[in-house]
mmCIF file of N, CA and C in Angstrom:
data_model
loop_
_atom_site.group_PDB
_atom_site.id
_atom_site.type_symbol
_atom_site.label_atom_id
_atom_site.label_comp_id
_atom_site.label_asym_id
_atom_site.label_seq_id
_atom_site.Cartn_x
_atom_site.Cartn_y
_atom_site.Cartn_z
ATOM 1 N N MET A 1 -59.546 5.609 -17.864
ATOM 2 C CA MET A 1 -58.778 6.610 -18.555
ATOM 3 C C MET A 1 -57.828 7.326 -17.611
ATOM 4 N N ILE A 2 -58.307 7.641 -16.412
ATOM 5 C CA ILE A 2 -57.469 8.318 -15.427
ATOM 6 C C ILE A 2 -56.308 7.411 -15.034
ATOM 7 N N LYS A 3 -56.573 6.110 -14.883
ATOM 8 C CA LYS A 3 -55.510 5.172 -14.521
ATOM 9 C C LYS A 3 -54.462 5.107 -15.617
ATOM 10 N N GLN A 4 -54.894 5.115 -16.876
ATOM 11 C CA GLN A 4 -53.949 5.060 -17.995
ATOM 12 C C GLN A 4 -53.095 6.329 -18.054
ATOM 13 N N ASN A 5 -53.721 7.472 -17.835
ATOM 14 C CA ASN A 5 -52.980 8.742 -17.840
ATOM 15 C C ASN A 5 -51.990 8.796 -16.677
ATOM 16 N N LEU A 6 -52.410 8.316 -15.531
ATOM 17 C CA LEU A 6 -51.538 8.295 -14.360
ATOM 18 C C LEU A 6 -50.357 7.366 -14.599
ATOM 19 N N LEU A 7 -50.623 6.202 -15.186
ATOM 20 C CA LEU A 7 -49.569 5.250 -15.503
ATOM 21 C C LEU A 7 -48.598 5.844 -16.524
ATOM 22 N N LEU A 8 -49.124 6.497 -17.544
ATOM 23 C CA LEU A 8 -48.292 7.137 -18.564
ATOM 24 C C LEU A 8 -47.444 8.247 -17.947
ATOM 25 N N LEU A 9 -48.023 9.021 -17.049
ATOM 26 C CA LEU A 9 -47.302 10.088 -16.371
ATOM 27 C C LEU A 9 -46.175 9.522 -15.524
ATOM 28 N N CYS A 10 -46.456 8.441 -14.802
ATOM 29 C CA CYS A 10 -45.424 7.811 -13.955
ATOM 30 C C CYS A 10 -44.279 7.266 -14.803
ATOM 31 N N LEU A 11 -44.616 6.581 -15.895
ATOM 32 C CA LEU A 11 -43.580 6.036 -16.773
ATOM 33 C C LEU A 11 -42.745 7.144 -17.405
ATOM 34 N N SER A 12 -43.413 8.205 -17.817
ATOM 35 C CA SER A 12 -42.690 9.344 -18.410
ATOM 36 C C SER A 12 -41.746 9.972 -17.391
ATOM 37 N N THR A 13 -42.222 10.117 -16.172
ATOM 38 C CA THR A 13 -41.404 10.711 -15.117
ATOM 39 C C THR A 13 -40.172 9.842 -14.844
ATOM 40 N N LEU A 14 -40.374 8.524 -14.756
ATOM 41 C CA LEU A 14 -39.247 7.623 -14.529
ATOM 42 C C LEU A 14 -38.236 7.696 -15.668
ATOM 43 N N LEU A 15 -38.753 7.713 -16.880
ATOM 44 C CA LEU A 15 -37.881 7.763 -18.049
ATOM 45 C C LEU A 15 -37.082 9.062 -18.066
ATOM 46 N N LEU A 16 -37.757 10.178 -17.861
ATOM 47 C CA LEU A 16 -37.083 11.474 -17.888
ATOM 48 C C LEU A 16 -36.110 11.630 -16.728
ATOM 49 N N SER A 17 -36.465 11.144 -15.576
ATOM 50 C CA SER A 17 -35.552 11.286 -14.434
ATOM 51 C C SER A 17 -34.296 10.439 -14.635
ATOM 52 N N GLY A 18 -34.448 9.295 -15.302
ATOM 53 C CA GLY A 18 -33.276 8.466 -15.595
ATOM 54 C C GLY A 18 -32.379 9.107 -16.618
ATOM 55 N N CYS A 19 -32.960 9.836 -17.553
ATOM 56 C CA CYS A 19 -32.170 10.481 -18.604
ATOM 57 C C CYS A 19 -31.515 11.767 -18.123
ATOM 58 N N SER A 20 -32.095 12.382 -17.114
ATOM 59 C CA SER A 20 -31.580 13.673 -16.692
ATOM 60 C C SER A 20 -30.734 13.595 -15.429
ATOM 61 N N SER A 21 -30.431 12.389 -14.974
ATOM 62 C CA SER A 21 -29.666 12.291 -13.729
ATOM 63 C C SER A 21 -28.252 12.813 -13.941
ATOM 64 N N ALA A 22 -27.714 13.405 -12.908
ATOM 65 C CA ALA A 22 -26.358 13.961 -12.970
ATOM 66 C C ALA A 22 -25.345 12.830 -13.109
ATOM 67 N N PRO A 23 -24.254 13.082 -13.807
ATOM 68 C CA PRO A 23 -23.228 12.047 -13.921
ATOM 69 C C PRO A 23 -22.611 11.735 -12.561
ATOM 70 N N LYS A 24 -22.186 10.492 -12.410
ATOM 71 C CA LYS A 24 -21.569 10.091 -11.143
ATOM 72 C C LYS A 24 -20.260 10.830 -10.968
ATOM 73 N N GLN A 25 -19.998 11.240 -9.749
ATOM 74 C CA GLN A 25 -18.735 11.910 -9.474
ATOM 75 C C GLN A 25 -17.616 10.885 -9.448
ATOM 76 N N GLU A 26 -16.497 11.257 -10.024
ATOM 77 C CA GLU A 26 -15.342 10.373 -9.993
ATOM 78 C C GLU A 26 -14.732 10.419 -8.607
ATOM 79 N N ALA A 27 -14.165 9.281 -8.191
ATOM 80 C CA ALA A 27 -13.508 9.231 -6.890
ATOM 81 C C ALA A 27 -12.329 10.191 -6.908
ATOM 82 N N ASP A 28 -12.116 10.853 -5.799
ATOM 83 C CA ASP A 28 -10.985 11.767 -5.698
ATOM 84 C C ASP A 28 -9.694 10.986 -5.845
ATOM 85 N N ALA A 29 -8.795 11.497 -6.656
ATOM 86 C CA ALA A 29 -7.487 10.868 -6.823
ATOM 87 C C ALA A 29 -6.640 11.208 -5.608
ATOM 88 N N TYR A 30 -5.758 10.310 -5.250
ATOM 89 C CA TYR A 30 -4.885 10.539 -4.105
ATOM 90 C C TYR A 30 -3.874 11.619 -4.453
ATOM 91 N N SER A 31 -3.684 12.567 -3.560
ATOM 92 C CA SER A 31 -2.816 13.713 -3.818
ATOM 93 C C SER A 31 -1.332 13.401 -3.660
ATOM 94 N N GLY A 32 -0.998 12.254 -3.054
ATOM 95 C CA GLY A 32 0.408 11.895 -2.890
ATOM 96 C C GLY A 32 1.010 12.349 -1.581
ATOM 97 N N SER A 33 0.203 12.899 -0.690
ATOM 98 C CA SER A 33 0.733 13.382 0.581
ATOM 99 C C SER A 33 -0.285 13.197 1.697
ATOM 100 N N GLY A 34 0.194 12.686 2.828
ATOM 101 C CA GLY A 34 -0.632 12.582 4.022
ATOM 102 C C GLY A 34 -1.396 11.287 4.195
ATOM 103 N N GLY A 35 -1.456 10.476 3.169
ATOM 104 C CA GLY A 35 -2.246 9.245 3.244
ATOM 105 C C GLY A 35 -1.725 8.230 4.235
ATOM 106 N N MET A 36 -0.432 8.240 4.494
ATOM 107 C CA MET A 36 0.148 7.277 5.430
ATOM 108 C C MET A 36 -0.112 7.661 6.882
ATOM 109 N N ARG A 37 -0.596 8.857 7.110
ATOM 110 C CA ARG A 37 -0.868 9.315 8.470
ATOM 111 C C ARG A 37 -2.312 9.060 8.890
ATOM 112 N N GLN A 38 -3.098 8.480 8.011
ATOM 113 C CA GLN A 38 -4.494 8.188 8.329
ATOM 114 C C GLN A 38 -4.586 7.004 9.291
ATOM 115 N N TRP A 39 -5.658 6.965 10.047
ATOM 116 C CA TRP A 39 -5.866 5.840 10.970
ATOM 117 C C TRP A 39 -6.025 4.545 10.178
ATOM 118 N N ASN A 40 -6.844 4.598 9.151
ATOM 119 C CA ASN A 40 -7.067 3.444 8.282
ATOM 120 C C ASN A 40 -6.513 3.816 6.901
ATOM 121 N N ILE A 41 -5.315 3.367 6.610
ATOM 122 C CA ILE A 41 -4.630 3.771 5.386
ATOM 123 C C ILE A 41 -5.324 3.158 4.173
ATOM 124 N N ASP A 42 -5.687 4.018 3.241
ATOM 125 C CA ASP A 42 -6.347 3.575 2.021
ATOM 126 C C ASP A 42 -5.338 2.801 1.163
ATOM 127 N N PRO A 43 -5.728 1.660 0.607
ATOM 128 C CA PRO A 43 -4.812 0.890 -0.241
ATOM 129 C C PRO A 43 -4.237 1.692 -1.405
ATOM 130 N N THR A 44 -5.005 2.635 -1.944
ATOM 131 C CA THR A 44 -4.507 3.480 -3.033
ATOM 132 C C THR A 44 -3.350 4.346 -2.551
ATOM 133 N N ALA A 45 -3.487 4.919 -1.361
ATOM 134 C CA ALA A 45 -2.422 5.753 -0.794
ATOM 135 C C ALA A 45 -1.191 4.895 -0.505
ATOM 136 N N TYR A 46 -1.408 3.714 0.056
ATOM 137 C CA TYR A 46 -0.265 2.847 0.353
ATOM 138 C C TYR A 46 0.476 2.473 -0.927
ATOM 139 N N LEU A 47 -0.251 2.052 -1.933
ATOM 140 C CA LEU A 47 0.383 1.645 -3.185
ATOM 141 C C LEU A 47 1.125 2.814 -3.825
ATOM 142 N N TYR A 48 0.556 4.008 -3.731
ATOM 143 C CA TYR A 48 1.239 5.193 -4.260
ATOM 144 C C TYR A 48 2.618 5.332 -3.614
ATOM 145 N N HIS A 49 2.668 5.252 -2.298
ATOM 146 C CA HIS A 49 3.947 5.428 -1.598
ATOM 147 C C HIS A 49 4.869 4.234 -1.794
ATOM 148 N N TYR A 50 4.304 3.054 -1.904
ATOM 149 C CA TYR A 50 5.119 1.871 -2.179
ATOM 150 C C TYR A 50 5.870 2.073 -3.496
ATOM 151 N N GLU A 51 5.195 2.611 -4.478
ATOM 152 C CA GLU A 51 5.783 2.786 -5.805
ATOM 153 C C GLU A 51 6.611 4.057 -5.943
ATOM 154 N N ASN A 52 6.294 5.106 -5.166
ATOM 155 C CA ASN A 52 6.934 6.409 -5.340
ATOM 156 C C ASN A 52 7.795 6.862 -4.170
ATOM 157 N N GLY A 53 7.774 6.130 -3.087
ATOM 158 C CA GLY A 53 8.587 6.487 -1.931
ATOM 159 C C GLY A 53 7.769 7.027 -0.773
ATOM 160 N N PHE A 54 8.262 6.773 0.390
ATOM 161 C CA PHE A 54 7.647 7.228 1.636
ATOM 162 C C PHE A 54 8.419 8.471 2.066
ATOM 163 N N THR A 55 7.904 9.638 1.695
ATOM 164 C CA THR A 55 8.634 10.877 1.910
ATOM 165 C C THR A 55 7.886 11.801 2.861
ATOM 166 N N GLY A 56 8.625 12.756 3.401
ATOM 167 C CA GLY A 56 8.021 13.759 4.281
ATOM 168 C C GLY A 56 7.255 13.133 5.426
ATOM 169 N N THR A 57 6.066 13.642 5.675
ATOM 170 C CA THR A 57 5.262 13.126 6.781
ATOM 171 C C THR A 57 4.841 11.680 6.550
ATOM 172 N N ASP A 58 4.830 11.242 5.291
ATOM 173 C CA ASP A 58 4.429 9.873 4.980
ATOM 174 C C ASP A 58 5.514 8.848 5.309
ATOM 175 N N ALA A 59 6.698 9.319 5.719
ATOM 176 C CA ALA A 59 7.743 8.418 6.212
ATOM 177 C C ALA A 59 7.523 8.127 7.698
ATOM 178 N N LEU A 60 6.564 8.814 8.302
ATOM 179 C CA LEU A 60 6.146 8.588 9.692
ATOM 180 C C LEU A 60 7.288 8.734 10.690
ATOM 181 N N GLY A 61 8.212 9.641 10.408
ATOM 182 C CA GLY A 61 9.302 9.919 11.339
ATOM 183 C C GLY A 61 10.503 8.999 11.193
ATOM 184 N N PHE A 62 10.452 8.075 10.265
ATOM 185 C CA PHE A 62 11.579 7.167 10.029
ATOM 186 C C PHE A 62 12.303 7.585 8.757
ATOM 187 N N ASP A 63 13.521 7.083 8.606
ATOM 188 C CA ASP A 63 14.303 7.308 7.397
ATOM 189 C C ASP A 63 13.482 6.852 6.190
ATOM 190 N N GLU A 64 13.432 7.676 5.159
ATOM 191 C CA GLU A 64 12.630 7.363 3.975
ATOM 192 C C GLU A 64 13.098 6.072 3.292
ATOM 193 N N GLN A 65 14.412 5.876 3.229
ATOM 194 C CA GLN A 65 14.941 4.655 2.616
ATOM 195 C C GLN A 65 14.577 3.434 3.460
ATOM 196 N N LEU A 66 14.613 3.589 4.781
ATOM 197 C CA LEU A 66 14.239 2.484 5.668
ATOM 198 C C LEU A 66 12.783 2.092 5.437
ATOM 199 N N GLN A 67 11.902 3.070 5.262
ATOM 200 C CA GLN A 67 10.497 2.767 4.982
ATOM 201 C C GLN A 67 10.372 1.946 3.698
ATOM 202 N N THR A 68 11.166 2.291 2.701
ATOM 203 C CA THR A 68 11.120 1.547 1.441
ATOM 204 C C THR A 68 11.583 0.114 1.655
ATOM 205 N N VAL A 69 12.662 -0.066 2.395
ATOM 206 C CA VAL A 69 13.151 -1.419 2.675
ATOM 207 C C VAL A 69 12.090 -2.201 3.444
ATOM 208 N N TRP A 70 11.534 -1.598 4.473
ATOM 209 C CA TRP A 70 10.484 -2.270 5.246
ATOM 210 C C TRP A 70 9.321 -2.668 4.336
ATOM 211 N N SER A 71 8.953 -1.783 3.398
ATOM 212 C CA SER A 71 7.813 -2.085 2.533
ATOM 213 C C SER A 71 8.086 -3.313 1.667
ATOM 214 N N ARG A 72 9.313 -3.468 1.209
ATOM 215 C CA ARG A 72 9.654 -4.639 0.389
ATOM 216 C C ARG A 72 9.678 -5.903 1.237
ATOM 217 N N LEU A 73 10.171 -5.798 2.448
ATOM 218 C CA LEU A 73 10.187 -6.960 3.346
ATOM 219 C C LEU A 73 8.767 -7.320 3.788
ATOM 220 N N GLY A 74 7.945 -6.314 4.044
ATOM 221 C CA GLY A 74 6.536 -6.569 4.349
ATOM 222 C C GLY A 74 5.832 -7.186 3.164
ATOM 223 N N GLY A 75 6.168 -6.718 1.963
ATOM 224 C CA GLY A 75 5.615 -7.301 0.747
ATOM 225 C C GLY A 75 6.031 -8.752 0.581
ATOM 226 N N ALA A 76 7.274 -9.058 0.963
ATOM 227 C CA ALA A 76 7.746 -10.451 0.902
ATOM 228 C C ALA A 76 6.888 -11.328 1.811
ATOM 229 N N SER A 77 6.581 -10.818 2.993
ATOM 230 C CA SER A 77 5.719 -11.575 3.913
ATOM 231 C C SER A 77 4.333 -11.772 3.312
ATOM 232 N N THR A 78 3.783 -10.720 2.748
ATOM 233 C CA THR A 78 2.456 -10.794 2.128
ATOM 234 C C THR A 78 2.428 -11.806 0.990
ATOM 235 N N CYS A 79 3.479 -11.818 0.189
ATOM 236 C CA CYS A 79 3.523 -12.669 -1.004
ATOM 237 C C CYS A 79 4.197 -14.018 -0.760
ATOM 238 N N ASN A 80 4.443 -14.341 0.504
ATOM 239 C CA ASN A 80 5.054 -15.624 0.884
ATOM 240 C C ASN A 80 6.396 -15.865 0.191
ATOM 241 N N ILE A 81 7.213 -14.823 0.154
ATOM 242 C CA ILE A 81 8.563 -14.930 -0.395
ATOM 243 C C ILE A 81 9.510 -15.126 0.790
ATOM 244 N N PRO A 82 10.168 -16.275 0.857
ATOM 245 C CA PRO A 82 11.010 -16.553 2.025
ATOM 246 C C PRO A 82 12.296 -15.723 2.038
ATOM 247 N N TYR A 83 12.706 -15.352 3.230
ATOM 248 C CA TYR A 83 14.004 -14.703 3.441
ATOM 249 C C TYR A 83 14.365 -14.879 4.916
ATOM 250 N N ASP A 84 15.637 -14.712 5.239
ATOM 251 C CA ASP A 84 16.105 -14.856 6.614
ATOM 252 C C ASP A 84 15.862 -13.540 7.347
ATOM 253 N N LYS A 85 14.711 -13.441 7.993
ATOM 254 C CA LYS A 85 14.291 -12.195 8.631
ATOM 255 C C LYS A 85 15.289 -11.736 9.691
ATOM 256 N N GLN A 86 15.787 -12.643 10.500
ATOM 257 C CA GLN A 86 16.706 -12.239 11.571
ATOM 258 C C GLN A 86 18.015 -11.694 11.011
ATOM 259 N N ASP A 87 18.516 -12.301 9.940
ATOM 260 C CA ASP A 87 19.736 -11.796 9.314
ATOM 261 C C ASP A 87 19.503 -10.394 8.736
ATOM 262 N N ILE A 88 18.400 -10.207 8.058
ATOM 263 C CA ILE A 88 18.105 -8.898 7.466
ATOM 264 C C ILE A 88 17.898 -7.860 8.565
ATOM 265 N N ILE A 89 17.209 -8.218 9.637
ATOM 266 C CA ILE A 89 17.000 -7.273 10.737
ATOM 267 C C ILE A 89 18.347 -6.889 11.359
ATOM 268 N N ARG A 90 19.240 -7.833 11.503
ATOM 269 C CA ARG A 90 20.579 -7.531 12.033
ATOM 270 C C ARG A 90 21.270 -6.504 11.126
ATOM 271 N N ARG A 91 21.159 -6.699 9.832
ATOM 272 C CA ARG A 91 21.756 -5.758 8.868
ATOM 273 C C ARG A 91 21.073 -4.387 8.925
ATOM 274 N N LEU A 92 19.755 -4.387 9.119
ATOM 275 C CA LEU A 92 19.025 -3.125 9.242
ATOM 276 C C LEU A 92 19.477 -2.346 10.472
ATOM 277 N N ILE A 93 19.689 -3.040 11.569
ATOM 278 C CA ILE A 93 20.156 -2.389 12.799
ATOM 279 C C ILE A 93 21.527 -1.760 12.558
ATOM 280 N N GLN A 94 22.407 -2.490 11.891
ATOM 281 C CA GLN A 94 23.743 -1.961 11.590
ATOM 282 C C GLN A 94 23.664 -0.710 10.720
ATOM 283 N N ARG A 95 22.770 -0.708 9.758
ATOM 284 C CA ARG A 95 22.686 0.403 8.801
ATOM 285 C C ARG A 95 21.851 1.575 9.304
ATOM 286 N N PHE A 96 20.694 1.289 9.927
ATOM 287 C CA PHE A 96 19.755 2.346 10.283
ATOM 288 C C PHE A 96 19.575 2.557 11.782
ATOM 289 N N GLY A 97 20.170 1.690 12.607
ATOM 290 C CA GLY A 97 19.900 1.783 14.040
ATOM 291 C C GLY A 97 18.543 1.173 14.348
ATOM 292 N N GLU A 98 17.897 1.676 15.363
ATOM 293 C CA GLU A 98 16.594 1.183 15.831
ATOM 294 C C GLU A 98 16.758 -0.194 16.485
ATOM 295 N N LYS A 99 15.763 -0.574 17.224
ATOM 296 C CA LYS A 99 15.759 -1.886 17.886
ATOM 297 C C LYS A 99 15.142 -2.927 16.962
ATOM 298 N N ALA A 100 15.464 -4.175 17.218
ATOM 299 C CA ALA A 100 14.945 -5.273 16.396
ATOM 300 C C ALA A 100 13.417 -5.265 16.367
ATOM 301 N N ILE A 101 12.801 -5.018 17.505
ATOM 302 C CA ILE A 101 11.339 -5.033 17.580
ATOM 303 C C ILE A 101 10.730 -3.922 16.720
ATOM 304 N N THR A 102 11.424 -2.790 16.618
ATOM 305 C CA THR A 102 10.950 -1.696 15.767
ATOM 306 C C THR A 102 10.956 -2.130 14.304
ATOM 307 N N HIS A 103 12.049 -2.771 13.890
ATOM 308 C CA HIS A 103 12.120 -3.243 12.504
ATOM 309 C C HIS A 103 11.052 -4.299 12.226
ATOM 310 N N GLU A 104 10.856 -5.181 13.188
ATOM 311 C CA GLU A 104 9.916 -6.279 12.960
ATOM 312 C C GLU A 104 8.458 -5.835 12.996
ATOM 313 N N LEU A 105 8.088 -5.038 13.999
ATOM 314 C CA LEU A 105 6.671 -4.676 14.155
ATOM 315 C C LEU A 105 6.301 -3.357 13.479
ATOM 316 N N ASN A 106 6.999 -2.279 13.828
ATOM 317 C CA ASN A 106 6.676 -0.968 13.257
ATOM 318 C C ASN A 106 7.014 -0.903 11.781
ATOM 319 N N GLY A 107 7.940 -1.740 11.361
ATOM 320 C CA GLY A 107 8.386 -1.717 9.980
ATOM 321 C C GLY A 107 7.790 -2.818 9.143
ATOM 322 N N ILE A 108 8.401 -3.978 9.197
ATOM 323 C CA ILE A 108 8.009 -5.095 8.335
ATOM 324 C C ILE A 108 6.555 -5.508 8.564
ATOM 325 N N GLY A 109 6.171 -5.666 9.812
ATOM 326 C CA GLY A 109 4.798 -6.073 10.127
ATOM 327 C C GLY A 109 3.770 -5.062 9.662
ATOM 328 N N PHE A 110 4.045 -3.790 9.916
ATOM 329 C CA PHE A 110 3.145 -2.720 9.490
ATOM 330 C C PHE A 110 2.951 -2.765 7.969
ATOM 331 N N HIS A 111 4.057 -2.870 7.237
ATOM 332 C CA HIS A 111 3.960 -2.866 5.776
ATOM 333 C C HIS A 111 3.296 -4.143 5.243
ATOM 334 N N SER A 112 3.475 -5.233 5.935
ATOM 335 C CA SER A 112 2.793 -6.459 5.518
ATOM 336 C C SER A 112 1.279 -6.287 5.627
ATOM 337 N N VAL A 113 0.837 -5.702 6.721
ATOM 338 C CA VAL A 113 -0.598 -5.459 6.906
ATOM 339 C C VAL A 113 -1.122 -4.550 5.799
ATOM 340 N N GLN A 114 -0.392 -3.496 5.472
ATOM 341 C CA GLN A 114 -0.858 -2.551 4.456
ATOM 342 C C GLN A 114 -0.877 -3.177 3.063
ATOM 343 N N SER A 115 0.163 -3.933 2.727
ATOM 344 C CA SER A 115 0.214 -4.519 1.383
ATOM 345 C C SER A 115 -0.846 -5.599 1.194
ATOM 346 N N ARG A 116 -1.247 -6.268 2.281
ATOM 347 C CA ARG A 116 -2.312 -7.275 2.174
ATOM 348 C C ARG A 116 -3.640 -6.658 1.761
ATOM 349 N N LYS A 117 -3.822 -5.367 2.028
ATOM 350 C CA LYS A 117 -5.076 -4.695 1.696
ATOM 351 C C LYS A 117 -5.142 -4.246 0.239
ATOM 352 N N VAL A 118 -4.017 -4.311 -0.483
ATOM 353 C CA VAL A 118 -3.969 -3.846 -1.869
ATOM 354 C C VAL A 118 -4.372 -4.996 -2.801
ATOM 355 N N PRO A 119 -5.479 -4.859 -3.519
ATOM 356 C CA PRO A 119 -5.890 -5.926 -4.447
ATOM 357 C C PRO A 119 -4.804 -6.205 -5.493
ATOM 358 N N GLY A 120 -4.515 -7.472 -5.711
ATOM 359 C CA GLY A 120 -3.541 -7.863 -6.725
ATOM 360 C C GLY A 120 -2.108 -7.496 -6.401
ATOM 361 N N PHE A 121 -1.809 -7.243 -5.142
ATOM 362 C CA PHE A 121 -0.468 -6.786 -4.762
ATOM 363 C C PHE A 121 0.627 -7.748 -5.217
ATOM 364 N N CYS A 122 0.394 -9.034 -5.089
ATOM 365 C CA CYS A 122 1.440 -10.033 -5.362
ATOM 366 C C CYS A 122 1.482 -10.453 -6.830
ATOM 367 N N SER A 123 1.525 -9.478 -7.711
ATOM 368 C CA SER A 123 1.647 -9.785 -9.135
ATOM 369 C C SER A 123 3.023 -10.407 -9.403
ATOM 370 N N ASP A 124 3.146 -11.080 -10.517
ATOM 371 C CA ASP A 124 4.435 -11.689 -10.875
ATOM 372 C C ASP A 124 5.536 -10.639 -10.940
ATOM 373 N N SER A 125 5.227 -9.503 -11.520
ATOM 374 C CA SER A 125 6.206 -8.421 -11.648
ATOM 375 C C SER A 125 6.662 -7.922 -10.275
ATOM 376 N N ARG A 126 5.706 -7.705 -9.375
ATOM 377 C CA ARG A 126 6.064 -7.209 -8.043
ATOM 378 C C ARG A 126 6.848 -8.263 -7.267
ATOM 379 N N ARG A 127 6.445 -9.513 -7.370
ATOM 380 C CA ARG A 127 7.178 -10.587 -6.693
ATOM 381 C C ARG A 127 8.629 -10.625 -7.183
ATOM 382 N N HIS A 128 8.825 -10.486 -8.482
ATOM 383 C CA HIS A 128 10.172 -10.493 -9.059
ATOM 384 C C HIS A 128 11.009 -9.330 -8.488
ATOM 385 N N LYS A 129 10.410 -8.145 -8.410
ATOM 386 C CA LYS A 129 11.114 -6.973 -7.874
ATOM 387 C C LYS A 129 11.442 -7.145 -6.398
ATOM 388 N N ILE A 130 10.549 -7.755 -5.643
ATOM 389 C CA ILE A 130 10.799 -7.992 -4.220
ATOM 390 C C ILE A 130 11.967 -8.958 -4.045
ATOM 391 N N VAL A 131 11.994 -10.019 -4.839
ATOM 392 C CA VAL A 131 13.094 -10.986 -4.752
ATOM 393 C C VAL A 131 14.426 -10.299 -5.057
ATOM 394 N N LYS A 132 14.446 -9.442 -6.073
ATOM 395 C CA LYS A 132 15.670 -8.711 -6.406
ATOM 396 C C LYS A 132 16.097 -7.812 -5.247
ATOM 397 N N ALA A 133 15.137 -7.146 -4.631
ATOM 398 C CA ALA A 133 15.454 -6.267 -3.503
ATOM 399 C C ALA A 133 16.017 -7.075 -2.337
ATOM 400 N N ILE A 134 15.415 -8.197 -2.024
ATOM 401 C CA ILE A 134 15.903 -9.032 -0.914
ATOM 402 C C ILE A 134 17.321 -9.508 -1.195
ATOM 403 N N ASN A 135 17.618 -9.851 -2.417
ATOM 404 C CA ASN A 135 18.981 -10.274 -2.757
ATOM 405 C C ASN A 135 19.984 -9.148 -2.502
ATOM 406 N N ARG A 136 19.592 -7.898 -2.763
ATOM 407 C CA ARG A 136 20.464 -6.751 -2.439
ATOM 408 C C ARG A 136 20.599 -6.601 -0.926
ATOM 409 N N TYR A 137 19.487 -6.740 -0.216
ATOM 410 C CA TYR A 137 19.515 -6.561 1.244
ATOM 411 C C TYR A 137 20.408 -7.600 1.910
ATOM 412 N N ARG A 138 20.429 -8.821 1.374
ATOM 413 C CA ARG A 138 21.285 -9.871 1.933
ATOM 414 C C ARG A 138 22.755 -9.487 1.875
ATOM 415 N N LYS A 139 23.081 -8.614 0.943
ATOM 416 C CA LYS A 139 24.456 -8.134 0.781
ATOM 417 C C LYS A 139 24.688 -6.826 1.538
ATOM 418 N N GLY A 140 23.674 -6.366 2.261
ATOM 419 C CA GLY A 140 23.788 -5.132 3.009
ATOM 420 C C GLY A 140 23.593 -3.872 2.165
ATOM 421 N N LYS A 141 23.047 -4.044 0.964
ATOM 422 C CA LYS A 141 22.811 -2.912 0.056
ATOM 423 C C LYS A 141 21.368 -2.461 0.182
ATOM 424 N N PHE A 142 21.170 -1.338 0.883
ATOM 425 C CA PHE A 142 19.820 -0.858 1.150
ATOM 426 C C PHE A 142 19.462 0.404 0.367
ATOM 427 N N ASP A 143 20.348 0.825 -0.525
ATOM 428 C CA ASP A 143 20.083 2.050 -1.295
ATOM 429 C C ASP A 143 19.526 1.715 -2.650
#
């Protein structure tokens, strides 16, 4: 009898504790600022800036428009979209200054690494937008 009561008590406790557990906390939404300055950039923060612009401190000291161009070129690398990197870098130097190595490593390479971390980054829609952007860049249109 004691074993049955103990078993019933244990089952009741498990049942009640499962019913009374606190709801799971929702993940904090990204605030839209400061995420690009983190050591390990969260894919959510990167995607936010990819879609909304790299502004203020999230431009990391570079021209905000240049960051956007770099992000599209890095995305092209991630999504295996071919383009003449040396020609585009030459055009970037003419428009924004900086050295070729800065455009290649601090810019395009950095953004390629970040976009690779975003699940589903290379959607058909995004690939189409990247191709359109590269076609503008080939003409020297970076705005």
